[in-house]
């Protein structure tokens, strides 16, 4: 994928015509806009490109739903394919892989209804963290043990001002 061209917020404000021309000539039809003093950059794109991206996500969502509605595909082929998308799935037990797929579809549908990708991304992050635990046998052993050693007194938290 081509790198996104970058401009500063000052460029956008002081040279809007040049910035828009840069946007039009960009292979991705998008510019990253750096804002001084902010941790979050902006992405400037055309409305038509944004609509195309939205359509593509909708097609991918419908395709995944269709695949998941077929029990034969869901139970066999999808579980074989998903590690290409999420390589960390290989560390999960089979039952957890199936549960991840079920939750992914349910949360994806719910996220679509509220027009937010955040729940889907959160679910993926949580399952990836679970896979990291399974990938570390020592950590898994500690977390599965019934004995939790006392780590000593807990200091009083600082007062929030």
CSV table of N, CA and C in Angstrom, one decimal:
chain,number,residue,atom,x,y,z
A,1,UNK,N,0.8,-1.2,0.0
A,1,UNK,CA,0.0,0.0,0.0
A,1,UNK,C,0.9,1.2,0.0
A,2,UNK,N,0.5,2.2,-0.8
A,2,UNK,CA,1.3,3.4,-0.9
A,2,UNK,C,1.3,4.2,0.4
A,3,UNK,N,2.4,4.9,0.7
A,3,UNK,CA,2.4,5.8,1.9
A,3,UNK,C,1.5,6.9,1.7
A,4,UNK,N,0.9,7.4,2.7
A,4,UNK,CA,0.0,8.6,2.7
A,4,UNK,C,0.9,9.8,2.7
A,5,UNK,N,0.6,10.7,1.8
A,5,UNK,CA,1.3,12.0,1.8
A,5,UNK,C,0.9,12.8,3.0
A,6,UNK,N,1.8,13.7,3.4
A,6,UNK,CA,1.6,14.5,4.7
A,6,UNK,C,1.7,16.0,4.4
A,7,UNK,N,0.9,16.7,5.2
A,7,UNK,CA,0.9,18.2,5.2
A,7,UNK,C,0.7,18.6,6.6
A,8,UNK,N,1.0,19.9,6.9
A,8,UNK,CA,0.8,20.4,8.2
A,8,UNK,C,-0.6,21.1,8.2
A,9,UNK,N,-1.1,21.3,9.4
A,9,UNK,CA,-2.4,22.0,9.5
A,9,UNK,C,-2.2,23.4,9.0
A,10,UNK,N,-1.0,24.0,9.2
A,10,UNK,CA,-0.7,25.3,8.7
A,10,UNK,C,-0.7,25.4,7.2
A,11,UNK,N,-0.2,24.3,6.6
A,11,UNK,CA,-0.3,24.2,5.1
A,11,UNK,C,-1.7,24.3,4.6
A,12,UNK,N,-2.6,23.5,5.3
A,12,UNK,CA,-4.0,23.5,4.9
A,12,UNK,C,-4.6,24.9,5.1
A,13,UNK,N,-4.3,25.6,6.1
A,13,UNK,CA,-4.9,26.9,6.4
A,13,UNK,C,-4.3,28.0,5.5
A,14,UNK,N,-3.0,28.0,5.3
A,14,UNK,CA,-2.3,29.0,4.5
A,14,UNK,C,-2.3,28.8,3.0
A,15,UNK,N,-2.3,27.5,2.6
A,15,UNK,CA,-2.2,27.2,1.2
A,15,UNK,C,-3.2,26.2,0.8
A,16,UNK,N,-4.5,26.5,1.0
A,16,UNK,CA,-5.6,25.5,0.8
A,16,UNK,C,-5.6,25.0,-0.6
A,17,UNK,N,-5.4,25.8,-1.6
A,17,UNK,CA,-5.5,25.4,-3.0
A,17,UNK,C,-4.4,24.4,-3.3
A,18,UNK,N,-3.1,24.7,-2.9
A,18,UNK,CA,-2.0,23.8,-3.1
A,18,UNK,C,-2.3,22.4,-2.3
A,19,UNK,N,-2.8,22.5,-1.1
A,19,UNK,CA,-3.1,21.3,-0.4
A,19,UNK,C,-4.1,20.5,-1.0
A,20,UNK,N,-5.2,21.1,-1.6
A,20,UNK,CA,-6.2,20.3,-2.3
A,20,UNK,C,-5.6,19.7,-3.5
A,21,UNK,N,-4.8,20.4,-4.2
A,21,UNK,CA,-4.1,19.8,-5.4
A,21,UNK,C,-3.3,18.6,-5.0
A,22,UNK,N,-2.6,18.7,-3.9
A,22,UNK,CA,-1.8,17.6,-3.4
A,22,UNK,C,-2.7,16.4,-3.1
A,23,UNK,N,-3.8,16.7,-2.5
A,23,UNK,CA,-4.8,15.7,-2.2
A,23,UNK,C,-5.3,15.0,-3.5
A,24,UNK,N,-5.6,15.8,-4.5
A,24,UNK,CA,-6.1,15.2,-5.8
A,24,UNK,C,-5.0,14.4,-6.5
A,25,UNK,N,-3.7,14.7,-6.3
A,25,UNK,CA,-2.7,14.0,-7.0
A,25,UNK,C,-2.2,12.8,-6.2
A,26,UNK,N,-2.7,12.7,-5.0
A,26,UNK,CA,-2.3,11.6,-4.1
A,26,UNK,C,-2.9,10.2,-4.6
A,27,UNK,N,-2.1,9.2,-4.7
A,27,UNK,CA,-2.5,7.9,-5.2
A,27,UNK,C,-3.6,7.3,-4.2
A,28,UNK,N,-3.6,7.7,-3.0
A,28,UNK,CA,-4.6,7.2,-2.0
A,28,UNK,C,-5.8,8.1,-1.9
A,29,UNK,N,-5.7,9.3,-2.5
A,29,UNK,CA,-6.8,10.3,-2.4
A,29,UNK,C,-7.0,10.6,-0.9
A,30,UNK,N,-5.9,10.8,-0.2
A,30,UNK,CA,-5.9,11.1,1.2
A,30,UNK,C,-4.6,11.8,1.6
A,31,UNK,N,-4.7,12.7,2.6
A,31,UNK,CA,-3.5,13.3,3.1
A,31,UNK,C,-3.6,13.2,4.7
A,32,UNK,N,-2.4,13.0,5.3
A,32,UNK,CA,-2.3,13.1,6.7
A,32,UNK,C,-2.0,14.5,7.1
A,33,UNK,N,-2.8,15.1,8.0
A,33,UNK,CA,-2.6,16.5,8.4
A,33,UNK,C,-2.1,16.5,9.8
A,34,UNK,N,-0.8,16.9,9.9
A,34,UNK,CA,-0.2,17.0,11.2
A,34,UNK,C,-0.7,18.3,11.9
A,35,UNK,N,-1.0,18.1,13.2
A,35,UNK,CA,-1.4,19.3,14.0
A,35,UNK,C,-0.5,19.4,15.2
A,36,UNK,N,0.2,20.5,15.2
A,36,UNK,CA,1.2,20.8,16.2
A,36,UNK,C,0.5,20.8,17.6
A,37,UNK,N,1.1,20.2,18.6
A,37,UNK,CA,0.5,20.2,19.9
A,37,UNK,C,-0.6,19.2,20.1
A,38,UNK,N,-0.9,18.4,19.1
A,38,UNK,CA,-1.9,17.4,19.2
A,38,UNK,C,-1.4,16.0,19.0
A,39,UNK,N,-1.8,15.0,19.7
A,39,UNK,CA,-1.4,13.6,19.5
A,39,UNK,C,-2.0,13.0,18.3
A,40,UNK,N,-3.2,13.5,17.9
A,40,UNK,CA,-4.0,12.9,16.9
A,40,UNK,C,-3.9,13.7,15.6
A,41,UNK,N,-3.3,13.1,14.5
A,41,UNK,CA,-3.3,13.8,13.2
A,41,UNK,C,-4.7,13.6,12.6
A,42,UNK,N,-5.0,14.4,11.6
A,42,UNK,CA,-6.2,14.2,10.9
A,42,UNK,C,-5.9,13.6,9.5
A,43,UNK,N,-6.9,13.0,8.9
A,43,UNK,CA,-6.8,12.5,7.6
A,43,UNK,C,-7.8,13.3,6.7
A,44,UNK,N,-7.3,13.9,5.7
A,44,UNK,CA,-8.2,14.6,4.8
A,44,UNK,C,-8.3,13.8,3.5
A,45,UNK,N,-9.6,13.5,3.1
A,45,UNK,CA,-9.8,12.7,1.9
A,45,UNK,C,-11.0,13.4,1.2
A,46,UNK,N,-11.3,12.8,0.0
A,46,UNK,CA,-12.4,13.3,-0.7
A,46,UNK,C,-13.6,12.6,-0.3
A,47,UNK,N,-14.8,13.2,-0.5
A,47,UNK,CA,-16.0,12.6,-0.1
A,47,UNK,C,-16.3,11.3,-0.9
A,48,UNK,N,-15.9,11.3,-2.2
A,48,UNK,CA,-16.1,10.1,-3.0
A,48,UNK,C,-15.2,9.0,-2.6
A,49,UNK,N,-14.0,9.3,-2.1
A,49,UNK,CA,-13.1,8.2,-1.6
A,49,UNK,C,-13.6,7.7,-0.3
A,50,UNK,N,-14.1,8.5,0.5
A,50,UNK,CA,-14.7,8.1,1.8
A,50,UNK,C,-15.9,7.2,1.5
A,51,UNK,N,-16.7,7.6,0.6
A,51,UNK,CA,-17.9,6.7,0.2
A,51,UNK,C,-17.5,5.4,-0.3
A,52,UNK,N,-16.4,5.4,-1.1
A,52,UNK,CA,-15.9,4.1,-1.7
A,52,UNK,C,-15.4,3.2,-0.5
A,53,UNK,N,-14.6,3.8,0.4
A,53,UNK,CA,-14.1,3.0,1.5
A,53,UNK,C,-15.3,2.5,2.4
A,54,UNK,N,-16.3,3.3,2.6
A,54,UNK,CA,-17.5,2.8,3.3
A,54,UNK,C,-18.2,1.6,2.6
A,55,UNK,N,-18.3,1.7,1.3
A,55,UNK,CA,-18.9,0.7,0.5
A,55,UNK,C,-18.1,-0.6,0.6
A,56,UNK,N,-16.8,-0.5,0.5
A,56,UNK,CA,-15.9,-1.6,0.6
A,56,UNK,C,-16.0,-2.3,2.0
A,57,UNK,N,-16.1,-1.6,3.0
A,57,UNK,CA,-16.3,-2.1,4.4
A,57,UNK,C,-17.6,-2.8,4.4
A,58,UNK,N,-18.7,-2.2,3.9
A,58,UNK,CA,-20.0,-2.8,3.9
A,58,UNK,C,-20.0,-4.2,3.1
A,59,UNK,N,-19.3,-4.2,2.0
A,59,UNK,CA,-19.2,-5.5,1.2
A,59,UNK,C,-18.5,-6.5,2.0
A,60,UNK,N,-17.4,-6.2,2.6
A,60,UNK,CA,-16.6,-7.1,3.5
A,60,UNK,C,-17.5,-7.6,4.6
A,61,UNK,N,-18.2,-6.7,5.2
A,61,UNK,CA,-19.1,-7.1,6.3
A,61,UNK,C,-20.2,-8.1,5.8
A,62,UNK,N,-20.8,-7.8,4.7
A,62,UNK,CA,-21.8,-8.7,4.2
A,62,UNK,C,-21.2,-10.1,3.8
A,63,UNK,N,-20.1,-10.0,3.2
A,63,UNK,CA,-19.4,-11.3,2.8
A,63,UNK,C,-19.1,-12.1,4.1
A,64,UNK,N,-18.6,-11.5,5.1
A,64,UNK,CA,-18.3,-12.2,6.3
A,64,UNK,C,-19.6,-12.8,7.0
A,65,UNK,N,-20.6,-12.0,7.0
A,65,UNK,CA,-21.9,-12.5,7.5
A,65,UNK,C,-22.4,-13.7,6.7
A,66,UNK,N,-22.3,-13.6,5.4
A,66,UNK,CA,-22.8,-14.7,4.5
A,66,UNK,C,-22.0,-16.0,4.8
A,67,UNK,N,-20.7,-15.8,4.9
A,67,UNK,CA,-19.8,-17.0,5.2
A,67,UNK,C,-20.2,-17.6,6.5
A,68,UNK,N,-20.4,-16.7,7.5
A,68,UNK,CA,-20.7,-17.2,8.9
A,68,UNK,C,-22.1,-17.8,9.0
A,69,UNK,N,-23.0,-17.5,8.0
A,69,UNK,CA,-24.4,-18.0,8.1
A,69,UNK,C,-24.4,-19.5,7.6
A,70,UNK,N,-23.4,-19.9,6.9
A,70,UNK,CA,-23.3,-21.3,6.5
A,70,UNK,C,-22.5,-22.1,7.5
A,71,UNK,N,-23.2,-23.0,8.2
A,71,UNK,CA,-22.6,-23.8,9.3
A,71,UNK,C,-21.4,-24.6,8.9
A,72,UNK,N,-21.5,-25.2,7.6
A,72,UNK,CA,-20.4,-26.0,7.2
A,72,UNK,C,-19.1,-25.1,7.0
A,73,UNK,N,-19.3,-24.0,6.3
A,73,UNK,CA,-18.2,-23.1,6.1
A,73,UNK,C,-17.6,-22.6,7.4
A,74,UNK,N,-18.6,-22.2,8.3
A,74,UNK,CA,-18.2,-21.6,9.6
A,74,UNK,C,-17.3,-22.6,10.4
A,75,UNK,N,-17.8,-23.8,10.4
A,75,UNK,CA,-17.1,-24.8,11.3
A,75,UNK,C,-15.8,-25.3,10.7
A,76,UNK,N,-15.6,-25.3,9.4
A,76,UNK,CA,-14.4,-25.9,8.9
A,76,UNK,C,-13.5,-24.9,8.2
A,77,UNK,N,-13.9,-24.3,7.2
A,77,UNK,CA,-13.0,-23.4,6.4
A,77,UNK,C,-12.7,-22.1,7.0
A,78,UNK,N,-13.6,-21.5,7.7
A,78,UNK,CA,-13.3,-20.2,8.3
A,78,UNK,C,-12.3,-20.3,9.4
A,79,UNK,N,-12.4,-21.3,10.2
A,79,UNK,CA,-11.4,-21.5,11.2
A,79,UNK,C,-10.0,-21.7,10.7
A,80,UNK,N,-9.9,-22.3,9.4
A,80,UNK,CA,-8.6,-22.5,8.8
A,80,UNK,C,-8.1,-21.2,8.2
A,81,UNK,N,-9.0,-20.3,7.7
A,81,UNK,CA,-8.7,-19.1,7.1
A,81,UNK,C,-8.3,-18.0,8.0
A,82,UNK,N,-9.0,-17.9,9.1
A,82,UNK,CA,-8.8,-16.7,10.0
A,82,UNK,C,-7.4,-16.5,10.5
A,83,UNK,N,-6.6,-17.6,10.8
A,83,UNK,CA,-5.2,-17.3,11.2
A,83,UNK,C,-4.4,-16.5,10.1
A,84,UNK,N,-4.8,-16.5,8.9
A,84,UNK,CA,-4.2,-15.7,7.9
A,84,UNK,C,-4.4,-14.2,8.2
A,85,UNK,N,-5.6,-13.9,8.8
A,85,UNK,CA,-6.0,-12.5,9.1
A,85,UNK,C,-5.4,-12.2,10.5
A,86,UNK,N,-5.6,-13.1,11.4
A,86,UNK,CA,-5.2,-13.0,12.8
A,86,UNK,C,-4.2,-14.1,13.1
A,87,UNK,N,-2.9,-13.9,12.8
A,87,UNK,CA,-2.0,-15.0,13.1
A,87,UNK,C,-1.9,-15.5,14.5
A,88,UNK,N,-2.2,-14.6,15.5
A,88,UNK,CA,-2.2,-15.0,16.9
A,88,UNK,C,-3.2,-16.0,17.3
A,89,UNK,N,-4.2,-16.2,16.4
A,89,UNK,CA,-5.3,-17.2,16.7
A,89,UNK,C,-4.7,-18.6,16.9
A,90,UNK,N,-3.5,-18.8,16.3
A,90,UNK,CA,-2.9,-20.2,16.4
A,90,UNK,C,-2.6,-20.5,17.9
A,91,UNK,N,-2.5,-19.5,18.7
A,91,UNK,CA,-2.1,-19.8,20.1
A,91,UNK,C,-3.3,-20.1,21.0
A,92,UNK,N,-4.5,-19.9,20.5
A,92,UNK,CA,-5.8,-20.1,21.2
A,92,UNK,C,-6.2,-21.6,21.1
A,93,UNK,N,-6.7,-22.2,22.1
A,93,UNK,CA,-7.3,-23.5,21.9
A,93,UNK,C,-8.5,-23.4,21.0
A,94,UNK,N,-8.8,-24.6,20.3
A,94,UNK,CA,-9.8,-24.6,19.3
A,94,UNK,C,-11.2,-24.0,19.8
A,95,UNK,N,-11.6,-24.4,21.0
A,95,UNK,CA,-12.8,-23.9,21.5
A,95,UNK,C,-12.8,-22.4,21.6
A,96,UNK,N,-11.7,-21.8,22.0
A,96,UNK,CA,-11.6,-20.3,22.1
A,96,UNK,C,-11.6,-19.7,20.7
A,97,UNK,N,-11.0,-20.4,19.7
A,97,UNK,CA,-11.1,-19.9,18.3
A,97,UNK,C,-12.5,-19.7,17.9
A,98,UNK,N,-13.3,-20.8,18.1
A,98,UNK,CA,-14.7,-20.8,17.7
A,98,UNK,C,-15.5,-19.7,18.5
A,99,UNK,N,-15.2,-19.5,19.7
A,99,UNK,CA,-15.8,-18.5,20.5
A,99,UNK,C,-15.5,-17.1,20.0
A,100,UNK,N,-14.2,-16.9,19.6
A,100,UNK,CA,-13.8,-15.6,19.0
A,100,UNK,C,-14.6,-15.3,17.8
A,101,UNK,N,-14.8,-16.3,16.9
A,101,UNK,CA,-15.5,-16.1,15.7
A,101,UNK,C,-16.9,-15.7,16.0
A,102,UNK,N,-17.6,-16.4,16.9
A,102,UNK,CA,-19.0,-16.1,17.2
A,102,UNK,C,-19.1,-14.7,17.8
A,103,UNK,N,-18.2,-14.4,18.7
A,103,UNK,CA,-18.2,-13.0,19.3
A,103,UNK,C,-17.9,-11.9,18.2
A,104,UNK,N,-17.0,-12.2,17.3
A,104,UNK,CA,-16.6,-11.3,16.3
A,104,UNK,C,-17.8,-10.9,15.4
A,105,UNK,N,-18.6,-11.9,15.0
A,105,UNK,CA,-19.7,-11.7,14.2
A,105,UNK,C,-20.8,-10.9,15.0
A,106,UNK,N,-21.1,-11.3,16.2
A,106,UNK,CA,-22.1,-10.6,17.0
A,106,UNK,C,-21.7,-9.2,17.3
A,107,UNK,N,-20.5,-9.0,17.6
A,107,UNK,CA,-20.1,-7.6,18.0
A,107,UNK,C,-20.0,-6.8,16.7
A,108,UNK,N,-19.6,-7.4,15.6
A,108,UNK,CA,-19.5,-6.7,14.3
A,108,UNK,C,-20.9,-6.2,13.9
A,109,UNK,N,-21.9,-7.0,14.0
A,109,UNK,CA,-23.3,-6.6,13.7
A,109,UNK,C,-23.7,-5.5,14.6
A,110,UNK,N,-23.5,-5.6,15.9
A,110,UNK,CA,-23.9,-4.6,16.9
A,110,UNK,C,-23.2,-3.3,16.6
A,111,UNK,N,-21.9,-3.4,16.3
A,111,UNK,CA,-21.1,-2.2,16.0
A,111,UNK,C,-21.6,-1.5,14.8
A,112,UNK,N,-22.1,-2.2,13.8
A,112,UNK,CA,-22.6,-1.7,12.6
A,112,UNK,C,-23.9,-0.9,12.9
A,113,UNK,N,-24.7,-1.4,13.8
A,113,UNK,CA,-25.9,-0.7,14.2
A,113,UNK,C,-25.7,0.6,14.9
A,114,UNK,N,-24.5,0.7,15.7
A,114,UNK,CA,-24.3,2.0,16.4
A,114,UNK,C,-23.2,2.8,15.6
A,115,UNK,N,-22.8,2.3,14.4
A,115,UNK,CA,-21.9,3.0,13.5
A,115,UNK,C,-20.6,3.4,14.2
A,116,UNK,N,-20.0,2.4,14.9
A,116,UNK,CA,-18.7,2.6,15.6
A,116,UNK,C,-17.9,1.3,15.5
A,117,UNK,N,-16.6,1.4,15.0
A,117,UNK,CA,-15.8,0.3,15.0
A,117,UNK,C,-15.1,-0.1,16.3
A,118,UNK,N,-15.3,0.8,17.3
A,118,UNK,CA,-14.6,0.6,18.6
A,118,UNK,C,-14.8,-0.7,19.2
A,119,UNK,N,-16.1,-1.2,19.4
A,119,UNK,CA,-16.3,-2.5,20.0
A,119,UNK,C,-15.6,-3.6,19.3
A,120,UNK,N,-15.6,-3.6,18.0
A,120,UNK,CA,-14.9,-4.7,17.2
A,120,UNK,C,-13.4,-4.6,17.5
A,121,UNK,N,-12.8,-3.5,17.4
A,121,UNK,CA,-11.4,-3.3,17.7
A,121,UNK,C,-11.1,-3.7,19.1
A,122,UNK,N,-11.9,-3.4,20.1
A,122,UNK,CA,-11.7,-3.8,21.5
A,122,UNK,C,-11.8,-5.3,21.6
A,123,UNK,N,-12.8,-5.9,21.0
A,123,UNK,CA,-12.9,-7.4,21.0
A,123,UNK,C,-11.6,-8.1,20.5
A,124,UNK,N,-11.1,-7.6,19.3
A,124,UNK,CA,-9.9,-8.1,18.7
A,124,UNK,C,-8.7,-8.0,19.7
A,125,UNK,N,-8.6,-6.8,20.3
A,125,UNK,CA,-7.5,-6.6,21.2
A,125,UNK,C,-7.6,-7.5,22.4
A,126,UNK,N,-8.8,-7.7,22.9
A,126,UNK,CA,-8.9,-8.6,24.1
A,126,UNK,C,-8.6,-10.0,23.8
A,127,UNK,N,-9.0,-10.5,22.6
A,127,UNK,CA,-8.7,-11.9,22.2
A,127,UNK,C,-7.2,-12.0,21.9
A,128,UNK,N,-6.6,-11.0,21.3
A,128,UNK,CA,-5.1,-11.0,21.0
A,128,UNK,C,-4.4,-11.1,22.4
A,129,UNK,N,-4.8,-10.3,23.4
A,129,UNK,CA,-4.2,-10.4,24.7
A,129,UNK,C,-4.3,-11.8,25.3
A,130,UNK,N,-5.5,-12.4,25.1
A,130,UNK,CA,-5.7,-13.8,25.6
A,130,UNK,C,-4.7,-14.7,24.9
A,131,UNK,N,-4.5,-14.6,23.6
A,131,UNK,CA,-3.6,-15.4,22.8
A,131,UNK,C,-2.2,-15.2,23.4
A,132,UNK,N,-1.8,-14.0,23.7
A,132,UNK,CA,-0.5,-13.7,24.3
A,132,UNK,C,-0.3,-14.5,25.6
A,133,UNK,N,-1.3,-14.6,26.4
A,133,UNK,CA,-1.2,-15.4,27.6
A,133,UNK,C,-1.0,-16.9,27.3
A,134,UNK,N,-1.8,-17.4,26.3
A,134,UNK,CA,-1.6,-18.8,25.9
A,134,UNK,C,-0.2,-19.1,25.3
A,135,UNK,N,0.3,-18.1,24.7
A,135,UNK,CA,1.6,-18.2,24.0
A,135,UNK,C,2.8,-18.2,25.0
A,136,UNK,N,2.5,-17.8,26.2
A,136,UNK,CA,3.6,-17.8,27.3
A,136,UNK,C,3.3,-18.8,28.3
A,137,UNK,N,3.9,-20.0,28.2
A,137,UNK,CA,3.5,-21.1,29.2
A,137,UNK,C,3.7,-20.8,30.6
A,138,UNK,N,4.7,-20.0,30.9
A,138,UNK,CA,4.9,-19.6,32.4
A,138,UNK,C,3.8,-18.7,32.9
A,139,UNK,N,3.5,-17.7,32.1
A,139,UNK,CA,2.4,-16.8,32.5
A,139,UNK,C,1.1,-17.6,32.6
A,140,UNK,N,0.8,-18.5,31.6
A,140,UNK,CA,-0.4,-19.3,31.7
A,140,UNK,C,-0.5,-20.1,33.0
A,141,UNK,N,0.7,-20.7,33.3
A,141,UNK,CA,0.7,-21.5,34.5
A,141,UNK,C,0.4,-20.7,35.8
A,142,UNK,N,1.0,-19.5,35.8
A,142,UNK,CA,0.8,-18.6,37.0
A,142,UNK,C,-0.7,-18.2,37.1
A,143,UNK,N,-1.3,-17.8,35.9
A,143,UNK,CA,-2.7,-17.4,35.9
A,143,UNK,C,-3.6,-18.5,36.2
A,144,UNK,N,-3.2,-19.7,35.9
A,144,UNK,CA,-4.1,-20.9,36.2
A,144,UNK,C,-4.0,-21.4,37.6
A,145,UNK,N,-2.9,-21.0,38.3
A,145,UNK,CA,-2.7,-21.6,39.6
A,145,UNK,C,-3.7,-21.0,40.6
A,146,UNK,N,-4.0,-21.8,41.6
A,146,UNK,CA,-4.9,-21.4,42.7
A,146,UNK,C,-4.2,-20.6,43.7
A,147,UNK,N,-2.9,-20.7,43.8
A,147,UNK,CA,-2.2,-20.0,44.8
A,147,UNK,C,-1.7,-18.7,44.3
A,148,UNK,N,-2.1,-17.7,45.0
A,148,UNK,CA,-1.7,-16.3,44.7
A,148,UNK,C,-0.9,-15.8,45.9
A,149,UNK,N,0.4,-15.6,45.6
A,149,UNK,CA,1.2,-15.2,46.8
A,149,UNK,C,0.9,-13.7,47.1
A,150,UNK,N,1.1,-13.4,48.4
A,150,UNK,CA,0.9,-12.0,48.8
A,150,UNK,C,2.0,-11.2,48.3
A,151,UNK,N,1.8,-10.1,47.7
A,151,UNK,CA,2.8,-9.3,47.2
A,151,UNK,C,3.1,-8.1,48.1
A,152,UNK,N,2.5,-8.2,49.3
A,152,UNK,CA,2.8,-7.1,50.3
A,152,UNK,C,1.7,-6.1,50.3
A,153,UNK,N,1.9,-5.1,51.2
A,153,UNK,CA,0.9,-4.0,51.3
A,153,UNK,C,0.8,-3.2,50.0
A,154,UNK,N,-0.4,-2.7,49.8
A,154,UNK,CA,-0.6,-1.9,48.6
A,154,UNK,C,-0.6,-0.4,49.1
A,155,UNK,N,0.3,0.4,48.4
A,155,UNK,CA,0.4,1.8,48.9
A,155,UNK,C,-0.9,2.5,48.6
A,156,UNK,N,-1.2,3.5,49.4
A,156,UNK,CA,-2.4,4.4,49.2
A,156,UNK,C,-2.2,5.2,48.0
A,157,UNK,N,-3.2,5.2,47.1
A,157,UNK,CA,-3.1,6.0,45.9
A,157,UNK,C,-3.0,7.5,46.2
A,158,UNK,N,-2.3,8.2,45.3
A,158,UNK,CA,-2.2,9.7,45.4
A,158,UNK,C,-3.6,10.3,45.3
A,159,UNK,N,-3.9,11.4,46.0
A,159,UNK,CA,-5.2,12.0,45.8
A,159,UNK,C,-5.3,12.7,44.5
A,160,UNK,N,-6.4,12.6,43.9
A,160,UNK,CA,-6.7,13.3,42.6
A,160,UNK,C,-7.0,14.7,42.9
A,161,UNK,N,-6.3,15.6,42.2
A,161,UNK,CA,-6.6,17.0,42.5
A,161,UNK,C,-7.6,17.6,41.5
